[in-house]
Amino acid sequence: MIRRLLHYSSPEARRLLVAELVFIVLTAILQGVSFLLLVPLLRALFRGDAAAAGSWLIATAGVGADYVLTTWFASQVGMRASGALLDSLLTRLGDRLVELPVAWFGADRSGLIAGIATQGAMFVSNMPYAILRQVLTGFITPGTVLVGMYFFDWRLALAMTVMVPVLILGYRWLRGAIGRGDAAHAEAVAEASNRVIEFARVQPALRTAGEGSIADRLVDDALQQQHRAYRGMLVTGGAGIATFAGIVQLSLTLLLVVGAYLAVGGTVDIATLIALLVLGVRFNEPIVAAGDLGGGVAVARTTLDQLD
Protein backbone atom coordinates (compact mmCIF):
# COMPACT_ATOMS: atom_id res chain seq x y z
CA MET A 1 0.00 0.00 0.00
CA ILE A 2 2.76 2.47 0.90
CA ARG A 3 4.65 1.71 -2.32
CA ARG A 4 1.52 2.26 -4.36
CA LEU A 5 0.77 5.57 -2.66
CA LEU A 6 4.33 6.74 -3.36
CA HIS A 7 3.95 5.61 -6.98
CA TYR A 8 0.98 7.91 -7.54
CA SER A 9 2.52 10.83 -5.63
CA SER A 10 4.16 13.92 -7.08
CA PRO A 11 7.67 14.75 -5.79
CA GLU A 12 6.21 17.10 -3.19
CA ALA A 13 3.59 14.59 -2.05
CA ARG A 14 6.27 11.87 -1.91
CA ARG A 15 8.45 13.98 0.40
CA LEU A 16 5.50 14.69 2.67
CA LEU A 17 4.49 11.03 2.75
CA VAL A 18 8.02 9.93 3.68
CA ALA A 19 8.13 12.57 6.42
CA GLU A 20 4.74 11.39 7.66
CA LEU A 21 5.96 7.79 7.79
CA VAL A 22 9.02 8.82 9.80
CA PHE A 23 6.86 10.64 12.35
CA ILE A 24 4.45 7.68 12.50
CA VAL A 25 7.29 5.27 13.33
CA LEU A 26 8.72 7.63 15.96
CA THR A 27 5.29 8.14 17.51
CA ALA A 28 4.59 4.42 17.66
CA ILE A 29 7.97 3.61 19.24
CA LEU A 30 7.57 6.36 21.84
CA GLN A 31 4.10 5.08 22.68
CA GLY A 32 5.51 1.57 23.12
CA VAL A 33 8.32 2.85 25.35
CA SER A 34 5.85 4.78 27.50
CA PHE A 35 3.84 1.57 27.96
CA LEU A 36 7.00 -0.32 28.93
CA LEU A 37 7.84 2.29 31.56
CA LEU A 38 4.53 1.47 33.25
CA VAL A 39 6.02 -1.84 34.42
CA PRO A 40 8.73 -0.45 36.74
CA LEU A 41 6.41 2.39 37.73
CA LEU A 42 3.57 0.11 38.78
CA ARG A 43 5.99 -2.35 40.36
CA ALA A 44 7.45 0.43 42.52
CA LEU A 45 3.95 1.62 43.49
CA PHE A 46 2.80 -1.88 44.49
CA ARG A 47 5.91 -2.36 46.57
CA GLY A 48 5.48 1.00 48.28
CA ASP A 49 8.78 2.44 47.01
CA ALA A 50 7.78 6.09 46.62
CA ALA A 51 11.25 7.31 45.60
CA ALA A 52 11.59 4.80 42.76
CA ALA A 53 8.00 5.43 41.68
CA GLY A 54 8.70 9.18 41.48
CA SER A 55 11.75 8.62 39.29
CA TRP A 56 9.89 6.31 36.93
CA LEU A 57 6.96 8.73 36.83
CA ILE A 58 9.27 11.55 35.69
CA ALA A 59 10.74 9.28 32.99
CA THR A 60 7.25 8.26 31.83
CA ALA A 61 6.15 11.90 31.71
CA GLY A 62 9.22 12.83 29.64
CA VAL A 63 8.55 10.10 27.08
CA GLY A 64 4.87 11.05 27.07
CA ALA A 65 5.72 14.68 26.31
CA ASP A 66 7.89 13.57 23.38
CA TYR A 67 5.04 11.37 22.19
CA VAL A 68 2.58 14.27 22.25
CA LEU A 69 5.01 16.46 20.29
CA THR A 70 5.69 13.90 17.57
CA THR A 71 1.97 13.12 17.33
CA TRP A 72 1.24 16.78 16.69
CA PHE A 73 3.90 16.96 13.97
CA ALA A 74 2.59 13.73 12.44
CA SER A 75 -0.92 15.22 12.31
CA GLN A 76 0.26 18.42 10.65
CA VAL A 77 2.42 16.65 8.08
CA GLY A 78 -0.31 14.06 7.51
CA MET A 79 -2.89 16.70 6.58
CA ARG A 80 -0.50 18.33 4.14
CA ALA A 81 0.43 14.94 2.68
CA SER A 82 -3.25 14.11 2.15
CA GLY A 83 -3.85 17.33 0.25
CA ALA A 84 -0.76 16.84 -1.93
CA LEU A 85 -1.71 13.21 -2.60
CA LEU A 86 -5.23 14.18 -3.68
CA ASP A 87 -3.81 16.74 -6.09
CA SER A 88 -1.43 14.10 -7.48
CA LEU A 89 -4.17 11.51 -7.96
CA LEU A 90 -6.51 13.88 -9.79
CA THR A 91 -3.71 15.35 -11.92
CA ARG A 92 -2.44 11.94 -13.00
CA LEU A 93 -5.99 10.73 -13.67
CA GLY A 94 -6.73 13.76 -15.86
CA ASP A 95 -3.42 13.45 -17.73
CA ARG A 96 -4.07 9.78 -18.38
CA LEU A 97 -7.65 10.24 -19.61
CA VAL A 98 -6.64 12.63 -22.39
CA GLU A 99 -4.00 10.12 -23.57
CA LEU A 100 -6.37 7.15 -23.88
CA PRO A 101 -7.54 6.07 -27.36
CA VAL A 102 -11.12 6.86 -28.27
CA ALA A 103 -11.93 3.13 -28.41
CA TRP A 104 -11.37 2.91 -24.65
CA PHE A 105 -14.47 5.04 -24.17
CA GLY A 106 -16.54 2.70 -26.33
CA ALA A 107 -17.73 0.95 -23.21
CA ASP A 108 -19.62 3.19 -20.83
CA ARG A 109 -17.10 4.00 -18.11
CA SER A 110 -18.64 7.26 -16.91
CA GLY A 111 -19.60 5.76 -13.55
CA LEU A 112 -16.13 4.27 -13.02
CA ILE A 113 -14.35 7.55 -13.74
CA ALA A 114 -16.82 9.56 -11.65
CA GLY A 115 -16.31 7.20 -8.70
CA ILE A 116 -12.52 7.33 -8.90
CA ALA A 117 -12.39 11.12 -9.30
CA THR A 118 -14.70 11.84 -6.36
CA GLN A 119 -15.18 9.40 -3.51
CA GLY A 120 -12.32 7.06 -4.46
CA ALA A 121 -9.62 9.71 -4.77
CA MET A 122 -10.79 11.47 -1.61
CA PHE A 123 -10.70 8.24 0.39
CA VAL A 124 -7.22 7.29 -0.83
CA SER A 125 -5.87 10.77 -0.13
CA ASN A 126 -7.08 10.51 3.48
CA MET A 127 -5.14 7.26 3.98
CA PRO A 128 -1.90 8.82 5.36
CA TYR A 129 -3.73 10.98 7.90
CA ALA A 130 -6.77 8.97 8.95
CA ILE A 131 -5.98 5.28 8.43
CA LEU A 132 -2.37 4.45 7.64
CA ARG A 133 -1.06 6.21 10.74
CA GLN A 134 -3.29 4.23 13.09
CA VAL A 135 -2.74 0.92 11.29
CA LEU A 136 1.05 1.25 11.48
CA THR A 137 0.87 2.39 15.09
CA GLY A 138 -1.36 -0.60 15.82
CA PHE A 139 1.48 -2.96 14.90
CA ILE A 140 4.67 -0.99 15.63
CA THR A 141 3.62 -0.09 19.18
CA PRO A 142 2.83 -3.71 20.17
CA GLY A 143 6.07 -4.79 18.49
CA THR A 144 7.98 -2.36 20.70
CA VAL A 145 6.11 -3.62 23.74
CA LEU A 146 6.85 -7.24 22.82
CA VAL A 147 10.58 -6.62 22.47
CA GLY A 148 10.65 -4.76 25.79
CA MET A 149 8.77 -7.51 27.60
CA TYR A 150 11.67 -9.90 27.08
CA PHE A 151 13.69 -7.70 29.45
CA PHE A 152 11.06 -8.14 32.20
CA ASP A 153 9.91 -11.76 31.84
CA TRP A 154 10.81 -13.87 28.81
CA ARG A 155 8.12 -16.46 29.53
CA LEU A 156 5.23 -14.01 29.25
CA ALA A 157 6.92 -12.41 26.25
CA LEU A 158 7.19 -15.83 24.61
CA ALA A 159 3.48 -16.46 25.20
CA MET A 160 2.72 -13.22 23.35
CA THR A 161 5.19 -14.05 20.57
CA VAL A 162 3.47 -17.38 19.87
CA MET A 163 0.30 -15.52 18.92
CA VAL A 164 2.00 -13.09 16.51
CA PRO A 165 1.78 -15.37 13.41
CA VAL A 166 -1.87 -16.08 14.20
CA LEU A 167 -2.60 -12.34 14.49
CA ILE A 168 -0.85 -11.64 11.19
CA LEU A 169 -2.79 -14.36 9.38
CA GLY A 170 -6.04 -13.13 10.92
CA TYR A 171 -5.35 -9.56 9.83
CA ARG A 172 -4.50 -10.64 6.27
CA TRP A 173 -7.68 -12.70 6.10
CA LEU A 174 -9.74 -9.77 7.41
CA ARG A 175 -8.24 -7.36 4.89
CA GLY A 176 -8.74 -9.82 2.02
CA ALA A 177 -12.38 -10.52 2.92
CA ILE A 178 -13.26 -6.83 3.11
CA GLY A 179 -11.27 -6.15 -0.06
CA ARG A 180 -13.27 -8.72 -2.05
CA GLY A 181 -16.54 -7.33 -0.76
CA ASP A 182 -15.51 -3.76 -1.57
CA ALA A 183 -14.39 -4.74 -5.09
CA ALA A 184 -17.84 -6.20 -5.77
CA HIS A 185 -19.47 -3.11 -4.26
CA ALA A 186 -17.29 -0.76 -6.34
CA GLU A 187 -18.29 -2.62 -9.51
CA ALA A 188 -21.96 -2.36 -8.57
CA VAL A 189 -21.59 1.37 -7.81
CA ALA A 190 -19.93 1.97 -11.19
CA GLU A 191 -22.72 0.09 -12.98
CA ALA A 192 -25.42 2.00 -11.09
CA SER A 193 -23.70 5.32 -11.87
CA ASN A 194 -23.51 4.35 -15.55
CA ARG A 195 -27.22 3.65 -15.62
CA VAL A 196 -28.16 6.87 -13.84
CA ILE A 197 -25.99 8.94 -16.21
CA GLU A 198 -27.47 7.10 -19.19
CA PHE A 199 -30.97 7.67 -17.81
CA ALA A 200 -30.31 11.41 -17.57
CA ARG A 201 -28.86 11.64 -21.09
CA VAL A 202 -31.83 10.07 -22.87
CA GLN A 203 -34.59 11.89 -21.03
CA PRO A 204 -36.22 13.29 -24.22
CA ALA A 205 -36.65 9.77 -25.62
CA LEU A 206 -37.81 8.37 -22.30
CA ARG A 207 -40.44 11.09 -21.91
CA THR A 208 -41.77 10.17 -25.31
CA ALA A 209 -41.85 6.46 -24.45
CA GLY A 210 -43.71 7.09 -21.19
CA GLU A 211 -43.38 5.34 -17.84
CA GLY A 212 -42.40 1.72 -17.40
CA SER A 213 -39.69 1.71 -20.04
CA ILE A 214 -36.76 -0.71 -19.98
CA ALA A 215 -34.53 2.19 -18.85
CA ASP A 216 -36.50 2.44 -15.61
CA ARG A 217 -35.99 -1.26 -14.95
CA LEU A 218 -32.27 -1.09 -15.78
CA VAL A 219 -31.73 1.76 -13.30
CA ASP A 220 -33.79 0.04 -10.62
CA ASP A 221 -31.96 -3.29 -11.10
CA ALA A 222 -28.56 -1.56 -10.93
CA LEU A 223 -29.49 0.27 -7.71
CA GLN A 224 -30.82 -2.93 -6.14
CA GLN A 225 -27.59 -4.73 -7.04
CA GLN A 226 -25.61 -1.90 -5.44
CA HIS A 227 -27.64 -2.23 -2.25
CA ARG A 228 -27.11 -6.01 -2.18
CA ALA A 229 -23.36 -5.62 -2.71
CA TYR A 230 -23.14 -3.02 0.06
CA ARG A 231 -25.13 -5.24 2.42
CA GLY A 232 -22.83 -8.16 1.63
CA MET A 233 -19.76 -6.02 2.27
CA LEU A 234 -21.12 -4.97 5.67
CA VAL A 235 -21.89 -8.56 6.67
CA THR A 236 -18.49 -9.84 5.53
CA GLY A 237 -16.65 -6.94 7.15
CA GLY A 238 -18.53 -7.27 10.42
CA ALA A 239 -17.83 -11.00 10.61
CA GLY A 240 -14.16 -10.44 9.79
CA ILE A 241 -13.70 -7.74 12.42
CA ALA A 242 -15.44 -9.87 15.06
CA THR A 243 -13.26 -12.88 14.21
CA PHE A 244 -10.08 -10.82 14.38
CA ALA A 245 -11.13 -9.34 17.73
CA GLY A 246 -11.68 -12.88 18.99
CA ILE A 247 -8.15 -13.86 17.93
CA VAL A 248 -6.72 -10.85 19.76
CA GLN A 249 -8.76 -11.78 22.85
CA LEU A 250 -7.36 -15.30 22.60
CA SER A 251 -3.81 -13.93 22.81
CA LEU A 252 -4.74 -11.98 25.94
CA THR A 253 -6.33 -15.09 27.46
CA LEU A 254 -3.15 -17.06 26.80
CA LEU A 255 -1.14 -14.33 28.54
CA LEU A 256 -3.45 -14.44 31.56
CA VAL A 257 -3.20 -18.25 31.79
CA VAL A 258 0.60 -18.21 31.61
CA GLY A 259 0.76 -15.38 34.14
CA ALA A 260 -1.52 -17.22 36.57
CA TYR A 261 0.57 -20.37 36.20
CA LEU A 262 3.78 -18.47 36.97
CA ALA A 263 2.17 -16.74 39.96
CA VAL A 264 0.91 -20.02 41.44
CA GLY A 265 4.34 -21.56 40.95
CA GLY A 266 5.92 -18.63 42.75
CA THR A 267 8.36 -17.88 39.93
CA VAL A 268 7.14 -14.30 39.54
CA ASP A 269 6.07 -11.86 42.23
CA ILE A 270 2.53 -10.49 42.18
CA ALA A 271 3.60 -6.84 41.74
CA THR A 272 5.60 -7.65 38.62
CA LEU A 273 2.84 -9.91 37.28
CA ILE A 274 0.16 -7.22 37.64
CA ALA A 275 2.36 -4.68 35.89
CA LEU A 276 3.12 -7.11 33.05
CA LEU A 277 -0.56 -8.00 32.62
CA VAL A 278 -1.37 -4.30 32.31
CA LEU A 279 1.32 -4.16 29.65
CA GLY A 280 -0.24 -7.17 27.93
CA VAL A 281 -3.57 -5.38 27.68
CA ARG A 282 -1.81 -2.38 26.15
CA PHE A 283 -0.16 -4.79 23.68
CA ASN A 284 -3.51 -6.01 22.40
CA GLU A 285 -5.53 -2.80 22.34
CA PRO A 286 -3.74 -1.10 19.38
CA ILE A 287 -3.96 -4.35 17.37
CA VAL A 288 -7.75 -4.38 17.74
CA ALA A 289 -7.88 -0.77 16.49
CA ALA A 290 -5.64 -1.67 13.54
CA GLY A 291 -7.94 -4.56 12.68
CA ASP A 292 -10.98 -2.25 12.65
CA LEU A 293 -9.17 0.05 10.22
CA GLY A 294 -7.79 -2.78 8.09
CA GLY A 295 -10.97 -2.61 6.04
CA GLY A 296 -10.11 0.98 5.13
CA VAL A 297 -6.83 -0.23 3.64
CA ALA A 298 -8.75 -2.78 1.56
CA VAL A 299 -11.18 -0.11 0.33
CA ALA A 300 -8.31 2.18 -0.69
CA ARG A 301 -6.66 -0.76 -2.46
CA THR A 302 -9.78 -1.18 -4.62
CA THR A 303 -9.51 2.42 -5.83
CA LEU A 304 -5.79 2.00 -6.56
CA ASP A 305 -6.59 -1.16 -8.55
CA GLN A 306 -9.05 0.86 -10.62
CA LEU A 307 -6.40 3.54 -11.17
CA ASP A 308 -3.91 0.90 -12.27
mmCIF file of C-alpha atoms in Angstrom, residues 64-173:
data_model
loop_
_atom_site.group_PDB
_atom_site.id
_atom_site.type_symbol
_atom_site.label_atom_id
_atom_site.label_comp_id
_atom_site.label_asym_id
_atom_site.label_seq_id
_atom_site.Cartn_x
_atom_site.Cartn_y
_atom_site.Cartn_z
ATOM 1 C CA GLY A 64 4.871 11.050 27.074
ATOM 2 C CA ALA A 65 5.723 14.685 26.309
ATOM 3 C CA ASP A 66 7.888 13.573 23.380
ATOM 4 C CA TYR A 67 5.039 11.368 22.185
ATOM 5 C CA VAL A 68 2.580 14.272 22.247
ATOM 6 C CA LEU A 69 5.013 16.461 20.295
ATOM 7 C CA THR A 70 5.694 13.896 17.575
ATOM 8 C CA THR A 71 1.971 13.119 17.335
ATOM 9 C CA TRP A 72 1.242 16.784 16.689
ATOM 10 C CA PHE A 73 3.903 16.960 13.968
ATOM 11 C CA ALA A 74 2.593 13.729 12.436
ATOM 12 C CA SER A 75 -0.920 15.219 12.307
ATOM 13 C CA GLN A 76 0.256 18.423 10.652
ATOM 14 C CA VAL A 77 2.423 16.649 8.078
ATOM 15 C CA GLY A 78 -0.306 14.063 7.507
ATOM 16 C CA MET A 79 -2.893 16.697 6.577
ATOM 17 C CA ARG A 80 -0.495 18.326 4.139
ATOM 18 C CA ALA A 81 0.430 14.942 2.676
ATOM 19 C CA SER A 82 -3.248 14.108 2.149
ATOM 20 C CA GLY A 83 -3.849 17.331 0.247
ATOM 21 C CA ALA A 84 -0.761 16.843 -1.926
ATOM 22 C CA LEU A 85 -1.707 13.208 -2.605
ATOM 23 C CA LEU A 86 -5.233 14.175 -3.678
ATOM 24 C CA ASP A 87 -3.806 16.739 -6.090
ATOM 25 C CA SER A 88 -1.428 14.097 -7.481
ATOM 26 C CA LEU A 89 -4.175 11.514 -7.958
ATOM 27 C CA LEU A 90 -6.514 13.880 -9.791
ATOM 28 C CA THR A 91 -3.710 15.345 -11.919
ATOM 29 C CA ARG A 92 -2.442 11.938 -12.996
ATOM 30 C CA LEU A 93 -5.988 10.728 -13.672
ATOM 31 C CA GLY A 94 -6.734 13.757 -15.864
ATOM 32 C CA ASP A 95 -3.424 13.455 -17.725
ATOM 33 C CA ARG A 96 -4.069 9.780 -18.384
ATOM 34 C CA LEU A 97 -7.649 10.238 -19.612
ATOM 35 C CA VAL A 98 -6.638 12.632 -22.394
ATOM 36 C CA GLU A 99 -4.003 10.119 -23.570
ATOM 37 C CA LEU A 100 -6.373 7.148 -23.876
ATOM 38 C CA PRO A 101 -7.535 6.070 -27.362
ATOM 39 C CA VAL A 102 -11.124 6.858 -28.270
ATOM 40 C CA ALA A 103 -11.926 3.135 -28.408
ATOM 41 C CA TRP A 104 -11.369 2.907 -24.649
ATOM 42 C CA PHE A 105 -14.469 5.044 -24.174
ATOM 43 C CA GLY A 106 -16.543 2.695 -26.333
ATOM 44 C CA ALA A 107 -17.728 0.949 -23.213
ATOM 45 C CA ASP A 108 -19.620 3.193 -20.829
ATOM 46 C CA ARG A 109 -17.098 3.996 -18.114
ATOM 47 C CA SER A 110 -18.643 7.260 -16.911
ATOM 48 C CA GLY A 111 -19.601 5.762 -13.550
ATOM 49 C CA LEU A 112 -16.132 4.268 -13.023
ATOM 50 C CA ILE A 113 -14.353 7.553 -13.741
ATOM 51 C CA ALA A 114 -16.818 9.555 -11.649
ATOM 52 C CA GLY A 115 -16.314 7.196 -8.699
ATOM 53 C CA ILE A 116 -12.518 7.334 -8.901
ATOM 54 C CA ALA A 117 -12.391 11.116 -9.303
ATOM 55 C CA THR A 118 -14.698 11.841 -6.362
ATOM 56 C CA GLN A 119 -15.184 9.397 -3.505
ATOM 57 C CA GLY A 120 -12.321 7.062 -4.455
ATOM 58 C CA ALA A 121 -9.617 9.712 -4.770
ATOM 59 C CA MET A 122 -10.789 11.471 -1.609
ATOM 60 C CA PHE A 123 -10.699 8.238 0.387
ATOM 61 C CA VAL A 124 -7.219 7.288 -0.827
ATOM 62 C CA SER A 125 -5.872 10.773 -0.127
ATOM 63 C CA ASN A 126 -7.081 10.506 3.482
ATOM 64 C CA MET A 127 -5.144 7.263 3.976
ATOM 65 C CA PRO A 128 -1.898 8.817 5.359
ATOM 66 C CA TYR A 129 -3.728 10.978 7.899
ATOM 67 C CA ALA A 130 -6.774 8.974 8.955
ATOM 68 C CA ILE A 131 -5.985 5.285 8.435
ATOM 69 C CA LEU A 132 -2.369 4.450 7.642
ATOM 70 C CA ARG A 133 -1.062 6.213 10.743
ATOM 71 C CA GLN A 134 -3.291 4.230 13.090
ATOM 72 C CA VAL A 135 -2.742 0.925 11.295
ATOM 73 C CA LEU A 136 1.052 1.252 11.477
ATOM 74 C CA THR A 137 0.869 2.392 15.092
ATOM 75 C CA GLY A 138 -1.358 -0.601 15.819
ATOM 76 C CA PHE A 139 1.480 -2.961 14.904
ATOM 77 C CA ILE A 140 4.672 -0.993 15.634
ATOM 78 C CA THR A 141 3.621 -0.093 19.183
ATOM 79 C CA PRO A 142 2.826 -3.708 20.168
ATOM 80 C CA GLY A 143 6.072 -4.788 18.490
ATOM 81 C CA THR A 144 7.978 -2.360 20.696
ATOM 82 C CA VAL A 145 6.105 -3.623 23.742
ATOM 83 C CA LEU A 146 6.847 -7.242 22.817
ATOM 84 C CA VAL A 147 10.585 -6.618 22.475
ATOM 85 C CA GLY A 148 10.650 -4.763 25.793
ATOM 86 C CA MET A 149 8.769 -7.509 27.602
ATOM 87 C CA TYR A 150 11.669 -9.895 27.077
ATOM 88 C CA PHE A 151 13.687 -7.704 29.453
ATOM 89 C CA PHE A 152 11.063 -8.141 32.203
ATOM 90 C CA ASP A 153 9.909 -11.762 31.839
ATOM 91 C CA TRP A 154 10.808 -13.873 28.811
ATOM 92 C CA ARG A 155 8.116 -16.461 29.528
ATOM 93 C CA LEU A 156 5.226 -14.006 29.252
ATOM 94 C CA ALA A 157 6.916 -12.408 26.248
ATOM 95 C CA LEU A 158 7.194 -15.829 24.610
ATOM 96 C CA ALA A 159 3.483 -16.461 25.198
ATOM 97 C CA MET A 160 2.720 -13.223 23.346
ATOM 98 C CA THR A 161 5.185 -14.051 20.569
ATOM 99 C CA VAL A 162 3.474 -17.383 19.873
ATOM 100 C CA MET A 163 0.296 -15.521 18.922
ATOM 101 C CA VAL A 164 1.996 -13.092 16.514
ATOM 102 C CA PRO A 165 1.779 -15.375 13.413
ATOM 103 C CA VAL A 166 -1.874 -16.078 14.205
ATOM 104 C CA LEU A 167 -2.598 -12.343 14.489
ATOM 105 C CA ILE A 168 -0.846 -11.639 11.193
ATOM 106 C CA LEU A 169 -2.786 -14.365 9.379
ATOM 107 C CA GLY A 170 -6.036 -13.129 10.919
ATOM 108 C CA TYR A 171 -5.353 -9.561 9.833
ATOM 109 C CA ARG A 172 -4.504 -10.635 6.273
ATOM 110 C CA TRP A 173 -7.682 -12.697 6.099
#
